[in-house]
Short mmCIF file of C-alpha atoms in Angstrom, two decimals:
data_model
loop_
_atom_site.label_atom_id
_atom_site.label_comp_id
_atom_site.label_asym_id
_atom_site.label_seq_id
_atom_site.Cartn_x
_atom_site.Cartn_y
_atom_site.Cartn_z
CA MET A 171 32.75 88.16 123.22
CA LYS A 172 36.12 87.38 124.77
CA PRO A 173 37.08 84.73 125.51
CA SER A 174 35.23 83.55 122.43
CA PRO A 175 32.73 80.71 122.81
CA GLU A 176 34.98 78.58 120.60
CA THR A 177 37.94 79.15 122.94
CA ILE A 178 35.84 78.42 126.02
CA LEU A 179 34.53 75.18 124.55
CA ASN A 180 37.96 74.09 123.31
CA GLN A 181 39.50 74.72 126.71
CA ALA A 182 36.64 72.89 128.41
CA PHE A 183 37.28 69.97 126.04
CA ALA A 184 40.96 69.93 126.98
CA LYS A 185 40.21 70.11 130.70
CA LEU A 186 37.71 67.23 130.58
CA ALA A 187 39.52 65.03 128.06
CA MET A 188 43.10 65.50 129.23
CA GLU A 189 42.75 66.04 132.98
CA ILE A 190 39.43 65.06 134.50
CA GLY A 191 38.62 62.04 132.31
CA PRO A 192 41.96 60.27 132.79
CA ALA A 193 41.72 60.82 136.56
CA LEU A 194 38.49 58.81 136.73
CA PRO A 195 38.47 55.02 136.94
CA PRO A 196 37.93 53.36 133.55
CA GLY A 197 34.27 52.66 132.82
CA TYR A 198 31.02 54.44 132.20
CA SER A 199 31.87 57.71 133.96
CA GLN A 200 35.23 58.09 132.26
CA GLY A 201 33.76 57.24 128.86
CA SER A 202 30.88 59.66 129.32
CA VAL A 203 33.20 62.49 130.38
CA THR A 204 35.37 61.91 127.31
CA THR A 205 32.36 61.83 125.00
CA THR A 206 31.02 65.00 126.62
CA ALA A 207 34.41 66.64 126.06
CA VAL A 208 34.23 65.73 122.36
CA LEU A 209 30.72 67.20 122.21
CA LEU A 210 32.12 70.51 123.47
CA LEU A 211 34.85 70.45 120.83
CA MET A 212 32.29 69.84 118.08
CA THR A 213 29.89 72.44 119.43
CA GLY A 214 32.76 74.95 119.35
CA GLN A 215 33.23 74.29 115.63
CA GLU A 216 29.52 74.55 114.99
CA PHE A 217 29.04 77.76 117.00
CA ASN A 218 31.26 79.81 114.75
CA ARG A 219 29.85 78.66 111.43
CA ALA A 220 26.22 77.68 112.10
CA ALA A 221 24.58 80.93 110.93
CA ASP A 222 26.93 81.27 107.95
CA ILE A 223 26.16 77.73 106.73
CA ARG A 224 22.41 78.24 106.98
CA VAL A 225 22.39 81.66 105.33
CA LYS A 226 24.45 80.32 102.41
CA GLU A 227 22.29 77.19 102.00
CA ASN A 228 19.10 79.24 102.12
CA ALA A 229 20.42 81.71 99.53
CA ALA A 230 21.49 78.89 97.19
CA MET A 231 18.08 77.21 97.41
CA ARG A 232 16.19 80.49 96.82
CA THR A 233 18.28 81.22 93.72
CA LEU A 234 17.54 77.75 92.33
CA PHE A 235 13.84 78.03 93.13
CA ALA A 236 13.54 81.46 91.47
CA GLU A 237 15.03 80.03 88.26
CA GLN A 238 12.95 76.85 88.30
CA ALA A 239 9.71 78.65 89.16
CA LYS A 240 9.65 79.90 85.56
CA ALA A 241 9.69 76.36 84.19
CA VAL A 242 7.48 74.51 86.68
CA SER A 243 3.71 74.89 86.84
CA GLY A 244 1.06 73.79 89.34
CA THR A 245 1.46 73.49 93.09
CA LEU A 246 5.20 72.95 92.94
CA GLY A 247 5.60 76.06 90.76
CA GLU A 248 3.69 78.11 93.32
CA GLN A 249 5.73 76.62 96.14
CA LEU A 250 8.95 77.53 94.33
CA ARG A 251 7.80 81.12 93.78
CA ALA A 252 6.71 81.51 97.39
CA GLN A 253 9.90 80.03 98.82
CA SER A 254 12.19 82.00 96.53
CA ALA A 255 10.63 85.21 97.83
CA THR A 256 11.40 84.48 101.49
CA THR A 257 14.26 86.21 103.28
CA ASP A 258 16.42 85.71 106.35
CA THR A 259 15.87 88.72 108.55
CA ASP A 260 16.30 87.09 111.94
CA LEU A 261 19.77 85.54 111.99
CA THR A 262 19.42 83.46 115.14
CA VAL A 263 20.24 79.83 114.37
CA ALA A 264 16.84 78.57 115.55
CA THR A 265 15.01 80.90 113.14
CA LEU A 266 17.42 80.17 110.31
CA ASP A 267 16.79 76.45 110.92
CA LYS A 268 13.05 76.95 110.47
CA GLY A 269 13.55 78.71 107.16
CA ASN A 270 16.11 76.10 106.12
CA ALA A 271 13.66 73.29 106.86
CA ALA A 272 10.93 74.90 104.76
CA LEU A 273 13.34 75.39 101.86
CA LYS A 274 14.63 71.82 102.09
CA THR A 275 11.09 70.46 101.98
CA THR A 276 10.66 72.29 98.69
CA LEU A 277 14.07 71.08 97.51
CA ILE A 278 12.99 67.47 98.08
CA ALA A 279 9.84 68.11 96.01
CA LEU A 280 11.85 69.75 93.24
CA GLN A 281 14.41 66.94 93.13
CA THR A 282 11.64 64.33 92.98
CA HIS A 283 10.07 66.29 90.12
CA ALA A 284 13.43 66.42 88.28
CA GLU A 285 13.79 62.64 88.63
CA ASP A 286 10.21 61.90 87.53
CA ALA A 287 10.53 64.23 84.53
CA LYS A 288 14.04 62.92 83.77
CA LEU A 289 15.52 66.42 83.85
CA GLN A 290 19.18 65.36 83.96
CA PRO A 291 20.86 68.79 84.26
CA LEU A 292 18.56 69.75 87.13
CA GLN A 293 19.15 66.40 88.85
CA LYS A 294 22.90 66.92 88.59
CA ARG A 295 22.67 70.45 89.87
CA ILE A 296 20.66 69.46 92.93
CA ALA A 297 22.92 66.49 93.68
CA ALA A 298 25.95 68.81 93.51
CA MET A 299 24.18 71.32 95.75
CA LEU A 300 23.43 68.66 98.35
CA GLN A 301 27.04 67.50 98.21
CA GLU A 302 28.19 71.07 98.81
CA PHE A 303 25.81 71.42 101.77
CA ALA A 304 26.97 68.09 103.25
CA THR A 305 30.63 69.03 102.85
CA ALA A 306 30.14 72.33 104.67
CA ARG A 307 28.27 70.66 107.54
CA GLN A 308 30.89 67.98 108.25
CA ILE A 309 32.47 68.11 111.67
CA PHE A 310 36.21 67.66 111.89
CA LEU A 311 37.44 65.41 114.65
CA PRO A 312 41.08 64.62 115.32
CA ALA A 313 42.02 61.00 115.93
CA LEU A 314 41.78 60.48 119.67
CA MET B 28 22.66 53.22 142.30
CA THR B 29 25.52 50.79 142.87
CA ASP B 30 24.59 49.41 146.30
CA GLN B 31 20.95 48.97 145.43
CA LEU B 32 21.78 47.38 142.09
CA LYS B 33 24.32 45.08 143.75
CA GLU B 34 21.61 43.90 146.12
CA GLN B 35 19.12 43.40 143.30
CA ILE B 36 21.62 41.41 141.23
CA ALA B 37 22.64 39.30 144.23
CA ALA B 38 18.98 38.54 144.97
CA TYR B 39 18.43 37.56 141.36
CA LEU B 40 21.45 35.25 141.26
CA ARG B 41 20.41 33.60 144.54
CA ALA B 42 16.99 32.86 143.06
CA ARG B 43 18.28 31.87 139.63
CA MET B 44 21.25 29.78 140.78
CA PRO B 45 20.24 28.25 144.13
CA GLU B 46 22.81 25.51 143.63
CA ALA B 47 25.61 28.11 143.73
CA GLY B 48 25.35 28.59 147.48
CA ASP B 49 26.34 31.95 148.99
CA VAL B 50 26.17 34.81 146.52
CA GLU B 51 28.08 38.03 146.94
CA ILE B 52 28.65 40.81 144.43
CA VAL B 53 32.34 41.64 144.64
CA ALA B 54 32.36 44.42 142.03
CA LEU B 55 29.87 46.16 139.79
CA SER B 56 30.52 48.75 137.09
CA ARG B 57 28.65 50.08 134.11
CA ILE B 58 30.34 49.74 130.71
CA HIS B 59 30.43 52.81 128.49
CA GLY B 60 29.32 52.81 124.88
CA GLY B 61 26.26 50.64 124.57
CA ALA B 62 23.47 52.93 123.47
CA SER B 63 20.93 50.17 122.90
CA ARG B 64 21.17 48.58 126.35
CA GLU B 65 22.68 49.40 129.73
CA THR B 66 25.59 47.00 130.18
CA PHE B 67 27.02 46.12 133.58
CA ARG B 68 30.14 44.14 134.39
CA VAL B 69 29.51 42.05 137.51
CA ARG B 70 32.10 40.18 139.52
CA ALA B 71 30.16 37.70 141.60
CA SER B 72 31.29 35.26 144.25
CA LEU B 73 29.14 32.14 143.84
CA GLY B 74 29.69 29.67 146.62
CA GLY B 75 33.17 31.09 147.14
CA ARG B 76 34.10 30.91 143.46
CA GLU B 77 34.45 34.19 141.58
CA ARG B 78 32.82 34.53 138.20
CA GLY B 79 32.56 37.39 135.69
CA LEU B 80 29.09 38.13 134.34
CA ILE B 81 27.64 40.72 132.01
CA PHE B 82 24.12 42.05 132.57
CA ARG B 83 22.45 43.73 129.59
CA ARG B 84 19.39 45.66 130.75
CA ASP B 85 16.80 47.34 128.56
CA PRO B 86 17.11 51.10 128.81
CA ILE B 87 14.18 53.39 129.57
CA SER B 88 14.57 54.71 126.06
CA THR B 89 16.55 53.01 123.34
CA LEU B 90 18.52 54.06 120.29
CA ILE B 91 17.55 50.92 118.45
CA GLU B 92 14.25 49.33 119.24
CA THR B 93 15.13 45.70 119.43
CA GLU B 94 13.87 42.58 121.01
CA ARG B 95 16.21 41.26 123.70
CA GLN B 96 15.04 37.73 122.85
CA ILE B 97 16.59 38.10 119.42
CA GLU B 98 19.93 39.25 120.75
CA PHE B 99 19.89 36.44 123.29
CA ALA B 100 19.03 33.90 120.59
CA ALA B 101 21.80 35.28 118.38
CA TYR B 102 24.41 34.59 121.04
CA ARG B 103 23.00 31.09 121.47
CA SER B 104 23.06 30.51 117.71
CA PHE B 105 26.81 30.95 117.57
CA HIS B 106 27.96 29.63 120.95
CA ARG B 107 30.64 26.97 120.53
CA THR B 108 31.03 27.64 116.80
CA ASP B 109 33.96 29.26 114.98
CA VAL B 110 32.24 32.60 115.53
CA PRO B 111 33.43 33.58 119.01
CA VAL B 112 30.66 34.79 121.30
CA PRO B 113 30.15 34.78 125.06
CA GLY B 114 27.79 32.20 126.50
CA ALA B 115 24.26 33.54 126.98
CA LEU B 116 23.05 32.33 130.38
CA PHE B 117 19.66 33.74 131.37
CA LEU B 118 16.96 35.83 129.77
CA GLU B 119 14.56 37.66 132.06
CA THR B 120 11.51 39.33 130.58
CA GLU B 121 9.94 40.12 133.95
CA THR B 122 10.57 43.46 135.63
CA GLN B 123 10.59 42.26 139.23
CA TRP B 124 14.38 41.91 139.48
CA LEU B 125 15.94 44.98 137.85
CA GLU B 126 12.86 47.09 137.00
CA ARG B 127 13.36 46.32 133.32
CA PRO B 128 13.97 43.14 131.30
CA PHE B 129 17.57 42.00 130.92
CA PHE B 130 19.75 39.08 130.03
CA VAL B 131 22.94 37.67 131.50
CA MET B 132 26.06 36.54 129.66
CA GLU B 133 29.45 35.20 130.60
CA GLU B 134 32.12 37.87 130.75
CA ILE B 135 34.94 37.52 128.23
CA GLU B 136 37.93 38.51 130.31
CA GLY B 137 40.85 40.49 128.98
CA GLY B 138 39.03 41.75 125.90
CA VAL B 139 39.52 45.20 124.39
CA ALA B 140 37.08 47.05 122.09
CA ALA B 141 38.31 49.84 119.82
CA SER B 142 36.95 53.38 119.91
CA ILE B 143 35.79 54.47 116.46
CA LEU B 144 37.78 57.69 116.89
CA ALA B 145 41.10 55.93 117.44
CA ALA B 146 43.55 56.38 114.53
CA ASN B 147 45.24 52.99 114.58
CA PRO B 148 43.54 50.88 117.23
CA TYR B 149 45.03 47.52 116.27
CA GLY B 150 48.63 48.67 115.69
CA GLU B 151 50.94 45.95 114.42
CA HIS B 152 48.06 43.44 114.63
CA ALA B 153 45.84 45.28 112.14
CA GLU B 154 46.34 42.71 109.39
CA ALA B 155 45.68 39.72 111.63
CA ILE B 156 42.60 41.39 113.10
CA GLY B 157 41.31 42.34 109.63
CA GLU B 158 41.73 38.81 108.29
CA GLN B 159 39.80 37.36 111.22
CA PHE B 160 37.20 40.11 111.18
CA PHE B 161 36.19 39.47 107.56
CA SER B 162 36.64 35.71 107.86
CA ILE B 163 34.28 35.56 110.85
CA LEU B 164 31.78 37.68 108.95
CA GLY B 165 31.92 35.14 106.12
CA GLN B 166 31.27 32.38 108.65
CA ILE B 167 28.22 34.19 109.97
CA ALA B 168 26.92 34.38 106.40
CA ALA B 169 27.62 30.67 105.91
CA ARG B 170 25.83 29.56 109.12
CA ASP B 171 22.86 27.30 108.46
CA VAL B 172 19.80 29.37 109.34
CA ALA B 173 17.26 26.60 109.85
CA SER B 174 19.21 24.87 112.64
CA SER B 175 19.93 28.11 114.52
CA GLU B 176 18.13 29.37 117.61
CA LEU B 177 17.45 32.60 115.76
CA ALA B 178 15.30 30.85 113.16
CA LYS B 179 12.64 30.34 115.86
CA HIS B 180 12.31 34.08 116.39
CA LEU B 181 12.77 35.62 112.97
CA GLU B 182 10.90 35.77 109.72
CA LYS B 183 12.81 34.64 106.64
CA PRO B 184 12.32 37.01 103.71
CA ALA B 185 12.26 35.82 100.11
CA PRO B 186 15.67 36.40 98.45
CA ASP B 187 14.26 39.09 96.15
CA LYS B 188 12.42 40.85 98.97
CA ALA B 189 15.17 41.17 101.61
CA TRP B 190 16.30 44.58 100.37
CA GLN B 191 12.74 45.92 100.24
CA ARG B 192 12.04 44.92 103.81
CA GLU B 193 15.21 46.51 105.16
CA LEU B 194 14.79 49.70 103.14
CA ALA B 195 11.16 50.06 104.23
CA HIS B 196 12.13 49.49 107.86
CA TRP B 197 14.77 52.22 107.94
CA GLU B 198 12.72 54.61 105.83
CA LYS B 199 9.98 54.29 108.46
CA VAL B 200 12.50 55.13 111.19
CA ILE B 201 13.42 58.31 109.30
CA ASP B 202 9.74 59.14 108.70
CA GLU B 203 9.01 58.83 112.40
CA ASP B 204 12.11 60.39 113.89
CA GLU B 205 13.40 63.16 111.62
CA LEU B 206 13.41 66.54 113.34
CA GLU B 207 14.10 68.36 110.08
CA PRO B 208 13.82 67.44 106.39
CA GLN B 209 16.51 65.05 105.14
CA PRO B 210 16.92 65.66 101.40
CA ILE B 211 20.01 63.44 101.07
CA ALA B 212 18.35 60.49 102.80
CA ARG B 213 15.24 60.94 100.65
CA ALA B 214 17.29 61.09 97.44
CA ALA B 215 19.19 57.96 98.47
CA ILE B 216 15.96 56.09 99.20
CA ARG B 217 14.51 57.01 95.81
CA TRP B 218 17.75 55.97 94.08
CA MET B 219 17.74 52.62 95.90
CA ARG B 220 14.14 51.94 94.88
CA ARG B 221 14.87 52.79 91.25
CA ASN B 222 18.03 50.65 91.22
CA PRO B 223 17.30 47.53 93.28
CA PRO B 224 20.04 44.99 93.96
CA PRO B 225 19.93 41.46 92.57
CA PRO B 226 18.16 38.91 94.79
CA ALA B 227 20.16 37.62 97.75
CA GLN B 228 22.29 34.59 96.86
CA ARG B 229 21.15 33.11 100.14
CA ILE B 230 19.17 34.24 103.15
CA SER B 231 21.58 34.25 106.08
CA ILE B 232 21.83 35.44 109.63
CA VAL B 233 22.72 39.11 109.45
CA HIS B 234 24.49 40.48 112.53
CA GLY B 235 23.14 43.94 111.81
CA ASP B 236 25.92 45.97 113.45
CA TYR B 237 29.12 44.13 112.48
CA ARG B 238 31.86 46.72 112.75
CA THR B 239 35.00 47.80 114.51
CA GLY B 240 34.19 48.53 118.14
CA ASN B 241 31.65 45.73 118.35
CA PHE B 242 34.14 42.95 118.93
CA LEU B 243 36.70 42.23 121.61
CA HIS B 244 40.31 41.42 120.81
CA ASP B 245 43.04 40.23 123.14
CA GLY B 246 45.57 42.96 122.29
CA ASN B 247 47.78 40.40 120.58
CA GLY B 248 45.99 40.07 117.27
CA ARG B 249 43.20 37.65 118.17
CA ILE B 250 39.47 38.38 118.07
CA ILE B 251 37.89 36.77 121.10
CA ALA B 252 34.24 37.82 120.96
CA ILE B 253 31.72 39.25 118.51
CA LEU B 254 29.25 41.38 120.46
CA ASP B 255 26.20 43.63 120.04
CA TRP B 256 23.80 41.39 118.14
CA GLU B 257 20.76 43.51 118.98
CA MET B 258 19.97 44.22 115.32
CA ALA B 259 20.36 40.60 114.17
CA HIS B 260 17.87 39.44 111.55
CA LEU B 261 17.63 37.19 108.52
CA GLY B 262 18.45 38.75 105.19
CA ASP B 263 21.00 39.30 102.44
CA PRO B 264 24.50 38.66 103.84
CA LEU B 265 25.84 41.50 101.71
CA GLU B 266 24.05 43.81 104.12
CA ASP B 267 26.61 42.99 106.82
CA LEU B 268 29.51 43.29 104.38
CA GLY B 269 28.35 46.74 103.25
CA TRP B 270 28.06 47.86 106.90
CA ALA B 271 31.47 46.44 107.87
CA LEU B 272 33.08 48.26 104.91
CA ASP B 273 31.39 51.59 105.63
CA PRO B 274 33.91 54.45 105.88
CA LEU B 275 32.57 55.62 109.26
CA TRP B 276 34.10 52.48 110.78
CA SER B 277 37.46 52.87 109.02
CA HIS B 278 39.29 54.79 111.77
CA HIS B 279 39.83 57.79 109.48
CA ASN B 280 41.17 55.71 106.57
CA PRO B 281 38.39 54.52 104.20
CA ALA B 282 40.93 52.54 102.12
CA LYS B 283 41.32 50.20 105.11
CA PRO B 284 37.89 49.05 106.29
CA ALA B 285 37.66 48.65 110.05
CA GLY B 286 41.15 50.22 110.21
CA THR B 287 42.65 46.88 109.21
CA ILE B 288 43.31 45.60 105.66
CA ASP B 289 42.69 46.77 102.08
CA ARG B 290 39.09 46.74 100.91
CA ALA B 291 39.81 44.24 98.09
CA ALA B 292 41.52 41.83 100.50
CA ALA B 293 38.63 42.15 102.96
CA ILE B 294 36.08 41.29 100.25
CA SER B 295 38.18 38.40 99.01
CA ILE B 296 38.43 36.86 102.51
CA TRP B 297 34.68 37.26 103.00
CA GLU B 298 33.97 35.57 99.65
CA LYS B 299 36.23 32.67 100.52
CA THR B 300 34.72 31.96 103.93
CA SER B 301 31.09 32.67 103.02
CA GLY B 302 31.21 30.77 99.73
CA LEU B 303 29.35 33.73 98.21
CA LYS B 304 30.20 36.35 95.60
CA ALA B 305 30.33 40.03 96.46
CA ASP B 306 28.80 41.17 93.16
CA ALA B 307 29.90 44.78 92.52
CA THR B 308 26.41 46.06 91.66
CA ALA B 309 24.86 44.37 94.66
CA LEU B 310 27.60 45.56 97.01
CA ARG B 311 27.25 49.11 95.70
CA TRP B 312 23.56 48.99 96.63
CA TRP B 313 24.23 47.51 100.07
CA SER B 314 26.99 50.06 100.70
CA MET B 315 24.52 52.84 99.93
CA PHE B 316 22.05 51.12 102.23
CA ALA B 317 24.63 50.90 105.03
CA SER B 318 25.12 54.66 105.05
CA LEU B 319 21.36 55.24 104.90
CA LYS B 320 20.78 52.86 107.80
CA GLY B 321 23.49 54.69 109.73
CA LEU B 322 21.79 57.98 108.95
CA ALA B 323 18.47 56.62 110.22
CA ILE B 324 20.07 55.51 113.49
CA TRP B 325 21.74 58.91 113.97
CA ILE B 326 18.49 60.72 113.19
CA SER B 327 16.77 58.66 115.89
CA SER B 328 19.51 59.28 118.42
CA ALA B 329 19.45 63.03 117.74
CA LYS B 330 15.72 63.01 118.40
CA GLU B 331 16.14 61.06 121.64
CA PHE B 332 18.70 63.55 122.91
CA GLN B 333 16.80 66.61 121.72
CA ASN B 334 13.62 65.38 123.41
CA ALA B 335 15.59 64.39 126.54
CA THR B 336 14.27 60.82 126.40
CA ASN B 337 17.88 59.59 126.42
CA THR B 338 20.55 62.10 127.42
CA ASP B 339 23.54 59.78 127.19
CA PRO B 340 26.26 61.86 125.46
CA VAL B 341 26.66 59.08 122.89
CA MET B 342 23.23 60.05 121.56
CA ALA B 343 24.29 63.66 121.01
CA PHE B 344 27.58 62.51 119.46
CA SER B 345 25.62 60.39 116.98
CA GLY B 346 23.54 63.37 115.91
CA LEU B 347 26.34 65.88 115.83
CA TYR B 348 29.15 63.84 114.23
CA CYS B 349 27.82 60.64 112.66
CA LEU B 350 24.75 62.20 111.03
CA PRO B 351 26.65 64.80 108.94
CA TYR B 352 29.31 62.15 108.24
CA HIS B 353 26.85 59.78 106.61
CA ASN B 354 25.08 62.65 104.87
CA LYS B 355 28.40 63.45 103.19
CA VAL B 356 29.07 59.81 102.27
CA LEU B 357 25.61 59.49 100.70
CA ALA B 358 25.82 62.86 98.93
CA ASP B 359 29.15 61.85 97.37
CA ARG B 360 27.70 58.52 96.22
CA LEU B 361 24.64 60.21 94.72
CA VAL B 362 26.86 62.58 92.72
CA GLU B 363 28.87 59.56 91.57
CA MET B 364 25.67 57.86 90.38
CA GLN B 365 24.72 60.99 88.43
CA SER B 366 27.88 60.75 86.39
#
């Protein structure tokens, strides 16, 4: 798609933030236009990477669950086995989000289990995984 | 909107201030940024004398569910003290005037508030602003609670229970408003319960949203008003310090809280004016709490925007930028705790 959505949104940001916003009188309308412009800039960043982030997160969680399913019994063990067997076939962001939410619910249960059972290496691994996820999902904003 | 609102405000002022004589609204504009209330700047001619007023009206939907009485009482608690606040004039809980409850304050003229995205909002006055910012926060912590207007409206927690109450409150917000699972928030909450802070040294008035952007300065290095008291409550004063030091409010430079002075200097000024100690373990807990509370607020705002109950772009910004920001801050802290 050309122009790319990222280019369209970046140019829309520039138009609103640099031309239209400053032409408005200071106050609510000007502030809202500038904030809307920033939203477009951020949405441009997110558009390009959203599916990639979710596919990678989902894959990382499934790998972890497959390994841990061997060591965990009961309901959580079954949940881990079931979740590790899921796949991402529909790569629309909305569908990936649904799968991501189901996996993260299981991740919360697994992390709670690791804390209750004092499984230090597993706790560290999950904390590092969450840090990696959070780093990838940050939005970069220039100083304005 | 403007003409009708002008008429409504004029009618209200005529009824509320009959002694003022003729009332005319000379100018009316909405102020950008307040997500918890709609804020209007009103220039009114009262008996031929012009006066600046601020009207803070409850929104249809709100980012932070707060009682306007508390915010009103907070302004009254600090009026004519060393903590600069505008005078709070009238509180209206009835809907007959502006469809929703509101309160009226004096306008502080010539004041500037910083945008959190600005790189260096205070310029050459950063040091002076930082010193005042943390000194005023210490004074808020030192304010006698019992003699304040706020004491009439707020419950005083026991010193060892203040953290529990706040954590439970914001956990409930996340429980009610999350649109997707929040593993980092959940891990932070569990960590905070397993590692509680020491009891509060004193139960103080907590501003609740004390940060850059929520005060006015005169552009020449002087803070002239502390605003946005809608989350005021009684609790551990370290809660405000943790919030004020949070990296989201650092203008892209976490080493300089509020984009002003070094973290150590900020803490030292706060200790001096509050007469309290910023114990490292306690402050670590309250810093973690600050980012969790932020996360809870951003989760709520994302829900409001997603459900179209409040489509102010600030709500979307909170969900899109601030939410991942605080997730990262908390994730980093949790890794730090692991090691």
